[in-house]
Tab-separated table of C-alpha atoms in Angstrom:
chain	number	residue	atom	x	y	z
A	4	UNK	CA	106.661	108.807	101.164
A	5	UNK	CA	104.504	110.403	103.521
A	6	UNK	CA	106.207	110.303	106.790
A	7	UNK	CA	108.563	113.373	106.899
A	8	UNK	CA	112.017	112.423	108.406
A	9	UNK	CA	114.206	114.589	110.180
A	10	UNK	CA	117.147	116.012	108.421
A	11	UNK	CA	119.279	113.744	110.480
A	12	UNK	CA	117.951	110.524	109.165
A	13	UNK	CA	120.226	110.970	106.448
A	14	UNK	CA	123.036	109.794	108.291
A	15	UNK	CA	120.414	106.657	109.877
A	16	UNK	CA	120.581	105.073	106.487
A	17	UNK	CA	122.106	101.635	107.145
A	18	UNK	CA	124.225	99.414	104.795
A	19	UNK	CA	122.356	97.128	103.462
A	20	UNK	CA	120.072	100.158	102.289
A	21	UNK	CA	122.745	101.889	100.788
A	22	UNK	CA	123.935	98.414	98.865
A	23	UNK	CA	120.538	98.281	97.350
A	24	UNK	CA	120.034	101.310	96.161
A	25	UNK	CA	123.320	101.831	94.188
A	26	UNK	CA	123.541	98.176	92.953
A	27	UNK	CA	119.932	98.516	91.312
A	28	UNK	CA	120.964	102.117	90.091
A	29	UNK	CA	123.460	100.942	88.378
A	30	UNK	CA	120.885	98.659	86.363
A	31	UNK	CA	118.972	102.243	85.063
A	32	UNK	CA	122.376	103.980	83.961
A	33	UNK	CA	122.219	102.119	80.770
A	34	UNK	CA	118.994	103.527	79.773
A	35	UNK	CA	119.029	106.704	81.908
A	36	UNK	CA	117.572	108.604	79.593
A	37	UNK	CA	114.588	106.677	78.914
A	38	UNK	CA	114.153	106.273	82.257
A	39	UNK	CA	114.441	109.650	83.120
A	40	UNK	CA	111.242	110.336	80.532
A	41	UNK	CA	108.959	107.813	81.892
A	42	UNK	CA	109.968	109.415	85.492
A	43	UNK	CA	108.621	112.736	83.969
A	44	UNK	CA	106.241	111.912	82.536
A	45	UNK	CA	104.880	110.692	85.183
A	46	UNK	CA	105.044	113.390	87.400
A	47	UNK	CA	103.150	115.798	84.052
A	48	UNK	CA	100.381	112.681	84.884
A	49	UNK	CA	99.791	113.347	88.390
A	50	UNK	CA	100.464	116.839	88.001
A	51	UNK	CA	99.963	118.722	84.983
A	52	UNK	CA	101.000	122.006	85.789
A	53	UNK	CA	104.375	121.119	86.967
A	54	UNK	CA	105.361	121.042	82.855
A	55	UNK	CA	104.502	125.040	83.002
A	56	UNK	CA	108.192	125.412	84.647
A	57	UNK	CA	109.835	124.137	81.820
A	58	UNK	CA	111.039	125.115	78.412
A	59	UNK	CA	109.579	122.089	76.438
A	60	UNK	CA	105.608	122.691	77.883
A	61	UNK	CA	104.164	123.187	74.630
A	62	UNK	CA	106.250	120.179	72.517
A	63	UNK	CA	104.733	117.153	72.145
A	64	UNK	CA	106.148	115.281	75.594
A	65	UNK	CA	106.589	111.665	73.656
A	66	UNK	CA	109.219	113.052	71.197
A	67	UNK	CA	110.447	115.951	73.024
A	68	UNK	CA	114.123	116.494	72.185
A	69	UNK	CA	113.777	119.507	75.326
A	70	UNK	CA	112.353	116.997	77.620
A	71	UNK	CA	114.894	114.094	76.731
A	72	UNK	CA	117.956	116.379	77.560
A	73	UNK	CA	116.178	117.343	80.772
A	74	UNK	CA	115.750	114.072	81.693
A	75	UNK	CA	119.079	112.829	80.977
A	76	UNK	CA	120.609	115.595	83.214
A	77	UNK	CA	118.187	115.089	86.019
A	78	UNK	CA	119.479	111.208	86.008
A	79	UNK	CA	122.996	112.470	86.032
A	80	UNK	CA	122.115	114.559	89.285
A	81	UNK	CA	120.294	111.802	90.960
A	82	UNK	CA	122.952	109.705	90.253
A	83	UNK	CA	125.853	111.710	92.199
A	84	UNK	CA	123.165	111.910	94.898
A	85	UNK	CA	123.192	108.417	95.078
A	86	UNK	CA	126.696	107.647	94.527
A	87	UNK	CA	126.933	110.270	97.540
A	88	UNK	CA	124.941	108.003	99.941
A	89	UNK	CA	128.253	106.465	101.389
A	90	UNK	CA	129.505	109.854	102.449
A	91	UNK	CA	126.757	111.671	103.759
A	92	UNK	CA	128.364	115.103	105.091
A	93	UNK	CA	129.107	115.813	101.370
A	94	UNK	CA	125.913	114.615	100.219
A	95	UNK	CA	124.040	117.393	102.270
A	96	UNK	CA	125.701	120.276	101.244
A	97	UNK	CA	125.061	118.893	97.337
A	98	UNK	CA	121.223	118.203	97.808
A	99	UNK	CA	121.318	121.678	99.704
A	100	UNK	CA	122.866	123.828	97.039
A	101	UNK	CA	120.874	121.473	94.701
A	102	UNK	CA	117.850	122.684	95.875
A	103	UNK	CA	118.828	126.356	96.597
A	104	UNK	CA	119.373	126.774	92.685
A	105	UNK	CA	116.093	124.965	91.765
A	106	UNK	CA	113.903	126.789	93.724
A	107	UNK	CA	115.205	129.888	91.347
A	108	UNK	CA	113.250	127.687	88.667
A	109	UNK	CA	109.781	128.001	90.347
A	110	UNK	CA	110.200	124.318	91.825
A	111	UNK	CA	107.757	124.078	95.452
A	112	UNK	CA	108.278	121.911	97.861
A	113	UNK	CA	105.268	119.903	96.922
A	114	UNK	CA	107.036	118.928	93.991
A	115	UNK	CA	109.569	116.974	95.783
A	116	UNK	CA	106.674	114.613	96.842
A	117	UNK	CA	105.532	114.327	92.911
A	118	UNK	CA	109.306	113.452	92.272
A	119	UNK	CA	109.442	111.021	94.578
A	120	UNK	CA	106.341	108.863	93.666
A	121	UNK	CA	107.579	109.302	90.462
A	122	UNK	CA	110.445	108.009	90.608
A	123	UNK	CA	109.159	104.898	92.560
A	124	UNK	CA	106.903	104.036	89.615
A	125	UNK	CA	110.201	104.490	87.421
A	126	UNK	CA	111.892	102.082	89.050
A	127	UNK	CA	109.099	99.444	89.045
A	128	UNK	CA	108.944	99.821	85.074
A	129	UNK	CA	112.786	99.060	85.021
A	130	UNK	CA	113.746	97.125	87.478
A	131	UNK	CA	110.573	94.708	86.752
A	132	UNK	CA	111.505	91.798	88.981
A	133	UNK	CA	114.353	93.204	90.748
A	134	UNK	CA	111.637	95.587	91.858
A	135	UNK	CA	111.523	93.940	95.308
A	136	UNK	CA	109.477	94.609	98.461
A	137	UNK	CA	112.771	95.119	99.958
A	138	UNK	CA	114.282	97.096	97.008
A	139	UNK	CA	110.695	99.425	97.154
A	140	UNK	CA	111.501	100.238	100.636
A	141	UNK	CA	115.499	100.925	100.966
A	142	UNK	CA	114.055	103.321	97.723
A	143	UNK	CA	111.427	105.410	99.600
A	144	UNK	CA	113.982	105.517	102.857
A	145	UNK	CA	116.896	106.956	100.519
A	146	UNK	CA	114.459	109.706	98.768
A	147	UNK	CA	112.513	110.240	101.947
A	148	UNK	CA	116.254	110.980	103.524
A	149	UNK	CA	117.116	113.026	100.675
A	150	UNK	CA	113.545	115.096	100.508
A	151	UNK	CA	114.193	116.445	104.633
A	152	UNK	CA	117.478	117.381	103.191
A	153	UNK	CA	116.180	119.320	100.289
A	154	UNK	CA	112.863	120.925	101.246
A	155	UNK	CA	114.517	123.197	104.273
A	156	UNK	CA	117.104	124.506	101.678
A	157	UNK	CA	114.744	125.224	99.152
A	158	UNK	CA	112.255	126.981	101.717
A	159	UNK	CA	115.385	128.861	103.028
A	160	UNK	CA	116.035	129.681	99.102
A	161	UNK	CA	112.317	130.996	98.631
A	162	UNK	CA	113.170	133.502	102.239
A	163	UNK	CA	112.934	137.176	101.030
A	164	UNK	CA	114.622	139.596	102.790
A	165	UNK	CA	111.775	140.774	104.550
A	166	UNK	CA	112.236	136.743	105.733
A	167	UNK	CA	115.583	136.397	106.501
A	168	UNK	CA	115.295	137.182	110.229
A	169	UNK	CA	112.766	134.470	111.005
A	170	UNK	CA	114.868	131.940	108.867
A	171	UNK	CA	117.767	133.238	111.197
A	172	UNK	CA	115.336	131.521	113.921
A	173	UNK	CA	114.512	128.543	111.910
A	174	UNK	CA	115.718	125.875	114.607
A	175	UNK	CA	112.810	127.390	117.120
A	176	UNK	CA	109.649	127.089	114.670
A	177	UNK	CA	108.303	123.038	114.288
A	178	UNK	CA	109.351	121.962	110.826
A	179	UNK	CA	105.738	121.371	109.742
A	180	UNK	CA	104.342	124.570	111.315
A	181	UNK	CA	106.665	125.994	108.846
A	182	UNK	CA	105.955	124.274	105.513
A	183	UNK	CA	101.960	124.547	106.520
A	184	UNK	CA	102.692	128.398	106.644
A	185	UNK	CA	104.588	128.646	103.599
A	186	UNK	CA	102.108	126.843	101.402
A	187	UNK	CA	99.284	129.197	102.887
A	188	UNK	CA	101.085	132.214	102.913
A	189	UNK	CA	101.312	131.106	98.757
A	190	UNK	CA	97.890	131.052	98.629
A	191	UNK	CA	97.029	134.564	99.906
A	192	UNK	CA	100.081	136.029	97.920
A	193	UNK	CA	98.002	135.340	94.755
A	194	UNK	CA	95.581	138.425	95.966
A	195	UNK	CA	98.009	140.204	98.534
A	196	UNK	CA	96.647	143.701	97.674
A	197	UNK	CA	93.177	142.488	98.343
A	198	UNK	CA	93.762	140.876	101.793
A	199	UNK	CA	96.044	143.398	102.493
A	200	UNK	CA	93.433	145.952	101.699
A	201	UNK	CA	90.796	143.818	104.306
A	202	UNK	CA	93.896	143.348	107.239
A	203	UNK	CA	94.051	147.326	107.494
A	204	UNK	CA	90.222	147.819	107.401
A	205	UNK	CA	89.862	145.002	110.136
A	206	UNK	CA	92.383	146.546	111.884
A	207	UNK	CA	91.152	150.328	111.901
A	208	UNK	CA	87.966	148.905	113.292
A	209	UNK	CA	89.800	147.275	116.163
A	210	UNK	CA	91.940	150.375	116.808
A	211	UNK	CA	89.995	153.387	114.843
A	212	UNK	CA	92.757	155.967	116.159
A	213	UNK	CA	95.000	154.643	113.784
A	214	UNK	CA	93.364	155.477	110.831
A	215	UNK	CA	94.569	159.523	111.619
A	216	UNK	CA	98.153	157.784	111.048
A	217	UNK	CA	97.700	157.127	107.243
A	218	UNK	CA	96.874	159.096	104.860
A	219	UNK	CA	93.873	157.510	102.615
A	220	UNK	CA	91.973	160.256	101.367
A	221	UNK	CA	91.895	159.473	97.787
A	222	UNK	CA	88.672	157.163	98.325
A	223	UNK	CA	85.411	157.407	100.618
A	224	UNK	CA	85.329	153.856	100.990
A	225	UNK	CA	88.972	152.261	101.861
A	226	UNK	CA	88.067	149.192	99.429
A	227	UNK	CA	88.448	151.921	96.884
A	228	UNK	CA	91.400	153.176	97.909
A	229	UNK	CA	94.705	153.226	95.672
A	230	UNK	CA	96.773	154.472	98.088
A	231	UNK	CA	96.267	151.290	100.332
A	232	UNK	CA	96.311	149.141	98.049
A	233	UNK	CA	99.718	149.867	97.109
């Protein structure tokens, strides 16, 4: 799961990958539901505050009814993805919108890697010794296809209009240049007032003349200062 395809690679996925993955998938779809809890599970495992996005966080994960339904639907939806595998065209505009609306739910692009590992692990329960080398590997092509699919439409969901313009010039800025700012720029937004607060004072010691264009004279010292801060 670690190397990042291109979008394109979708369409690179051959045959014999394809055959794999939707003649083993149809060996989960009697038990999707089960299935789709241990894949959840999981991912609450390797990362624990991922179960803060959803409505069942503070049930008891083993017998949630919340997290049963959840996980039942999400097999549904990875099914049509992987029914879609034969017709590709379609099956980009679905993992696009797909992603669009679930990044209204809080969901990061970092969670498409906890997903995917996920739903490796999943399929080694199930499958047991169907679970081939071979089998492993046309998996983690097929999600790995469908992940450079998903995480530029759910970046391009996150754009606020103060970011529309750039993603306007999307196809110029290095696809990894672009996630490493993202997950940065979520970093800083947790204190924006603060750094925002240090950015002007750094800058008004570069350029002290344009300090007389702002008006901050609620505070002596600009740390104290409402006005910048807001």
């Amino acid at each position: 799961m670690s190397k990042r395809p291109n979008e394109n690679d979708i369409f690179k996925l051959d045959d014999e990958t394809k055959e794999m993955v939707t003649r083993t998938w149809k060996m989960i779809v009697p038990n999707a539901e089960r299935h789709g809890v241990t894949l959840f599970l999981k991912i609450f495992q390797s990362a624990p505050e991922v179960v803060q996005l959803f409505s069942f966080k503070h049930e008891d994960l083993k017998t949630s009814q919340g997290l049963k339904n959840h996980a039942a639907g999400f097999m549904t939806t990875l099914g049509e993805a992987v029914i879609g595998v034969r017709d590709t065209k379609q099956l980009q505009a679905y993992l696009s919108e797909l992603s669009a609306r679930h990044s209204n739910y809080g969901v990061d692009v970092e969670d498409l890697d906890h997903v995917g590992r996920a739903l490796v692990f999943m399929l080694a329960q199930a499958l047991g010794r169907e679970f081939t080398p071979q089998v492993k590997s046309a998996w983690n092509r097929t999600w790995a296809a469908f992940q450079a699919v998903m995480e530029p439409a759910l970046v391009a969901a996150k754009c606020t209009v103060a970011e529309d313009f750039a993603y306007q010039n999307m196809q110029y800025i290095d696809a990894s240049a672009l996630m490493l700012v993202r997950t940065t720029w979520t970093q800083v937004s947790a204190n924006k007032s603060d750094y925002g607060v240090q950015m002007f004072i750094h800058l008004f010691k570069l350029v002290p003349s344009m300090r007389d264009l702002f008006n901050f004279n609620d505070a002596r010292d600009l740390n104290d200062s409402e006005v910048l801060r807001k």
